[in-house]
């Protein structure tokens, strides 16, 4: 059975691109976003991959948005959901439906610096080493069990942008390795 991977992304999608450029990319069957202007959607189009947008502005409540997202996810029939720069909290209904099959990549060494500003928080705190984490998604924010991590030294003069770009180099490799192992296990 060939695995079916759905990637969720809100931004530039360079992690999505790393997956698409790897052997695991053949298993990526769809890309979903919460915003129509995510460059990740253009990457999907260029790769000839299905894409959907489920935007909160189109729903009356967070619960309705989650229901809409769950419907779009179910239509893809994914074996694995990869959150790669998806900047929305995935609701409990979706977690329950796909528990153990949703992973996320975070640009810090969880449990340190969870949340939307992990790179900045590590820099402001003054740690000397940060990094990235691939973990299972559970009902919390960046609290699911850790699958893999990579350490990245903070260098003098680092800005949030320079540090994040250096972390993403490691993040792309870590995510490709984890996804490759997970779908290899599913074959
Ligand atoms: C990644 O660092 C991810 O961990 C964070 O957002 C970034 C997404 O990068 N949540 P890109 O959009 O894939 O380039």
GROMACS .gro file of C-alpha atoms and ligand atoms in nm:
model
  201
    1UNK     CA    1   0.000   0.000   0.000
    2UNK     CA    2   0.145   0.339  -0.096
    3UNK     CA    3   0.125   0.588   0.188
    4UNK     CA    4  -0.076   0.905   0.138
    5UNK     CA    5   0.076   1.214   0.297
    6UNK     CA    6  -0.110   1.541   0.350
    7UNK     CA    7   0.110   1.843   0.429
    8UNK     CA    8  -0.042   2.141   0.612
    9UNK     CA    9   0.140   2.472   0.568
   10UNK     CA   10   0.064   2.842   0.617
   11UNK     CA   11   0.377   3.005   0.481
   12UNK     CA   12   0.660   2.978   0.230
   13UNK     CA   13   0.661   2.597   0.241
   14UNK     CA   14   1.035   2.537   0.217
   15UNK     CA   15   0.991   2.234   0.443
   16UNK     CA   16   0.715   2.110   0.210
   17UNK     CA   17   0.956   2.163  -0.079
   18UNK     CA   18   1.223   1.956   0.096
   19UNK     CA   19   0.972   1.671   0.125
   20UNK     CA   20   0.866   1.709  -0.239
   21UNK     CA   21   1.230   1.702  -0.350
   22UNK     CA   22   1.296   1.380  -0.154
   23UNK     CA   23   1.190   1.023  -0.242
   24UNK     CA   24   0.912   1.064   0.015
   25UNK     CA   25   0.770   1.337  -0.207
   26UNK     CA   26   0.601   1.074  -0.423
   27UNK     CA   27   0.372   1.002  -0.129
   28UNK     CA   28   0.261   1.364  -0.084
   29UNK     CA   29  -0.089   1.365  -0.233
   30UNK     CA   30  -0.218   1.701  -0.111
   31UNK     CA   31  -0.127   2.028   0.056
   32UNK     CA   32  -0.369   2.213   0.282
   33UNK     CA   33  -0.351   2.568   0.412
   34UNK     CA   34  -0.547   2.812   0.626
   35UNK     CA   35  -0.467   3.096   0.388
   36UNK     CA   36  -0.497   3.123   0.011
   37UNK     CA   37  -0.180   3.331  -0.018
   38UNK     CA   38   0.051   3.068   0.131
   39UNK     CA   39   0.340   3.020  -0.111
   40UNK     CA   40   0.325   2.653  -0.012
   41UNK     CA   41   0.011   2.633  -0.230
   42UNK     CA   42   0.211   2.756  -0.531
   43UNK     CA   43   0.471   2.489  -0.461
   44UNK     CA   44   0.191   2.230  -0.464
   45UNK     CA   45   0.059   2.365  -0.794
   46UNK     CA   46   0.408   2.353  -0.949
   47UNK     CA   47   0.440   1.993  -0.831
   48UNK     CA   48   0.097   1.908  -0.975
   49UNK     CA   49  -0.035   1.816  -0.632
   50UNK     CA   50  -0.391   1.875  -0.509
   51UNK     CA   51  -0.433   2.161  -0.265
   52UNK     CA   52  -0.706   2.304  -0.048
   53UNK     CA   53  -0.753   2.614   0.162
   54UNK     CA   54  -0.978   2.617   0.469
   55UNK     CA   55  -0.964   2.973   0.598
   56UNK     CA   56  -1.098   3.073   0.941
   57UNK     CA   57  -1.241   3.392   0.790
   58UNK     CA   58  -1.491   3.174   0.603
   59UNK     CA   59  -1.634   3.025   0.924
   60UNK     CA   60  -1.838   3.165   1.212
   61UNK     CA   61  -1.637   2.994   1.485
   62UNK     CA   62  -1.317   2.805   1.554
   63UNK     CA   63  -1.528   2.489   1.598
   64UNK     CA   64  -1.683   2.537   1.252
   65UNK     CA   65  -1.339   2.596   1.103
   66UNK     CA   66  -1.208   2.277   1.259
   67UNK     CA   67  -1.508   2.087   1.120
   68UNK     CA   68  -1.436   2.231   0.778
   69UNK     CA   69  -1.070   2.139   0.805
   70UNK     CA   70  -1.158   1.785   0.917
   71UNK     CA   71  -1.387   1.742   0.616
   72UNK     CA   72  -1.111   1.857   0.380
   73UNK     CA   73  -0.862   1.623   0.551
   74UNK     CA   74  -1.099   1.325   0.533
   75UNK     CA   75  -1.145   1.386   0.158
   76UNK     CA   76  -0.769   1.333   0.113
   77UNK     CA   77  -0.774   1.005   0.308
   78UNK     CA   78  -0.422   1.060   0.445
   79UNK     CA   79  -0.216   0.794   0.621
   80UNK     CA   80   0.006   1.069   0.762
   81UNK     CA   81  -0.054   1.440   0.819
   82UNK     CA   82   0.258   1.659   0.832
   83UNK     CA   83   0.220   2.005   0.985
   84UNK     CA   84   0.510   2.200   0.838
   85UNK     CA   85   0.471   2.563   0.930
   86UNK     CA   86   0.096   2.540   0.982
   87UNK     CA   87   0.020   2.831   1.211
   88UNK     CA   88  -0.317   2.719   1.346
   89UNK     CA   89  -0.398   2.498   1.644
   90UNK     CA   90  -0.544   2.171   1.516
   91UNK     CA   91  -0.861   2.096   1.712
   92UNK     CA   92  -0.930   1.794   1.933
   93UNK     CA   93  -1.178   1.644   1.682
   94UNK     CA   94  -0.903   1.618   1.422
   95UNK     CA   95  -0.644   1.496   1.673
   96UNK     CA   96  -0.885   1.223   1.782
   97UNK     CA   97  -0.961   1.116   1.427
   98UNK     CA   98  -0.592   1.094   1.331
   99UNK     CA   99  -0.415   1.033   1.664
  100UNK     CA  100  -0.067   0.898   1.609
  101UNK     CA  101  -0.074   1.001   1.241
  102UNK     CA  102  -0.020   1.376   1.277
  103UNK     CA  103   0.333   1.511   1.318
  104UNK     CA  104   0.459   1.867   1.351
  105UNK     CA  105   0.796   2.032   1.314
  106UNK     CA  106   0.889   2.308   1.558
  107UNK     CA  107   1.192   2.539   1.539
  108UNK     CA  108   1.309   2.486   1.898
  109UNK     CA  109   1.416   2.200   2.126
  110UNK     CA  110   1.081   2.114   2.288
  111UNK     CA  111   0.971   2.127   2.560
  112UNK     CA  112   1.170   2.451   2.557
  113UNK     CA  113   1.020   2.746   2.375
  114UNK     CA  114   0.685   2.609   2.249
  115UNK     CA  115   0.439   2.825   2.061
  116UNK     CA  116   0.447   3.060   1.766
  117UNK     CA  117   0.773   3.241   1.854
  118UNK     CA  118   1.011   2.960   1.950
  119UNK     CA  119   1.306   3.105   1.759
  120UNK     CA  120   1.268   3.452   1.904
  121UNK     CA  121   1.204   3.321   2.257
  122UNK     CA  122   1.526   3.116   2.252
  123UNK     CA  123   1.723   3.416   2.127
  124UNK     CA  124   1.574   3.651   2.386
  125UNK     CA  125   1.629   3.400   2.666
  126UNK     CA  126   1.995   3.379   2.575
  127UNK     CA  127   2.037   3.003   2.538
  128UNK     CA  128   2.355   2.901   2.356
  129UNK     CA  129   2.199   2.602   2.177
  130UNK     CA  130   1.854   2.571   2.029
  131UNK     CA  131   1.736   2.357   1.739
  132UNK     CA  132   1.428   2.186   1.599
  133UNK     CA  133   1.190   1.910   1.699
  134UNK     CA  134   0.963   1.675   1.507
  135UNK     CA  135   0.688   1.548   1.736
  136UNK     CA  136   0.346   1.385   1.733
  137UNK     CA  137   0.062   1.633   1.761
  138UNK     CA  138  -0.168   1.598   2.059
  139UNK     CA  139  -0.429   1.828   2.214
  140UNK     CA  140  -0.168   2.061   2.359
  141UNK     CA  141   0.045   2.326   2.192
  142UNK     CA  142   0.372   2.160   2.085
  143UNK     CA  143   0.331   1.904   2.367
  144UNK     CA  144   0.310   1.573   2.180
  145UNK     CA  145   0.578   1.306   2.222
  146UNK     CA  146   0.911   1.387   2.061
  147UNK     CA  147   1.015   1.184   1.756
  148UNK     CA  148   1.346   1.348   1.661
  149UNK     CA  149   1.552   1.658   1.736
  150UNK     CA  150   1.854   1.843   1.597
  151UNK     CA  151   2.065   2.100   1.785
  152UNK     CA  152   2.167   2.433   1.636
  153UNK     CA  153   2.418   2.666   1.803
  154UNK     CA  154   2.319   3.030   1.839
  155UNK     CA  155   2.595   3.248   1.696
  156UNK     CA  156   2.696   3.601   1.802
  157UNK     CA  157   2.499   3.857   1.605
  158UNK     CA  158   2.221   3.613   1.520
  159UNK     CA  159   1.890   3.773   1.445
  160UNK     CA  160   1.558   3.586   1.461
  161UNK     CA  161   1.569   3.562   1.082
  162UNK     CA  162   1.929   3.441   1.050
  163UNK     CA  163   1.883   3.188   1.330
  164UNK     CA  164   1.552   3.062   1.188
  165UNK     CA  165   1.702   3.013   0.844
  166UNK     CA  166   1.990   2.814   0.995
  167UNK     CA  167   1.746   2.605   1.199
  168UNK     CA  168   1.538   2.536   0.887
  169UNK     CA  169   1.841   2.381   0.714
  170UNK     CA  170   1.845   2.119   0.990
  171UNK     CA  171   1.464   2.105   1.010
  172UNK     CA  172   1.429   2.013   0.644
  173UNK     CA  173   1.670   1.722   0.680
  174UNK     CA  174   1.512   1.606   1.008
  175UNK     CA  175   1.159   1.615   0.867
  176UNK     CA  176   1.255   1.426   0.551
  177UNK     CA  177   1.433   1.160   0.758
  178UNK     CA  178   1.137   1.116   0.998
  179UNK     CA  179   0.874   1.103   0.723
  180UNK     CA  180   1.084   0.863   0.515
  181UNK     CA  181   1.118   0.630   0.812
  182UNK     CA  182   0.748   0.656   0.900
  183UNK     CA  183   0.619   0.575   0.551
  184UNK     CA  184   0.886   0.312   0.508
  185UNK     CA  185   0.740   0.149   0.816
  186UNK     CA  186   0.393   0.173   0.661
  187UNK     CA  187   0.490   0.007   0.333
  188LIG     C1  188   0.942   2.612   1.020
  188LIG     O1  189   1.058   2.656   1.088
  188LIG     C2  190   0.844   2.553   1.117
  188LIG     O2  191   0.905   2.482   1.222
  188LIG     C3  192   0.777   2.676   1.168
  188LIG     O3  193   0.756   2.756   1.055
  188LIG     C4  194   0.864   2.730   0.963
  188LIG     C5  195   0.803   2.697   0.829
  188LIG     O4  196   0.899   2.720   0.732
  188LIG     N1  197   0.651   2.645   1.235
  188LIG     P1  198   0.857   2.705   0.576
  188LIG     O5  199   0.730   2.781   0.555
  188LIG     O6  200   0.840   2.558   0.549
  188LIG     O7  201   0.976   2.762   0.501
   0.00000   0.00000   0.00000
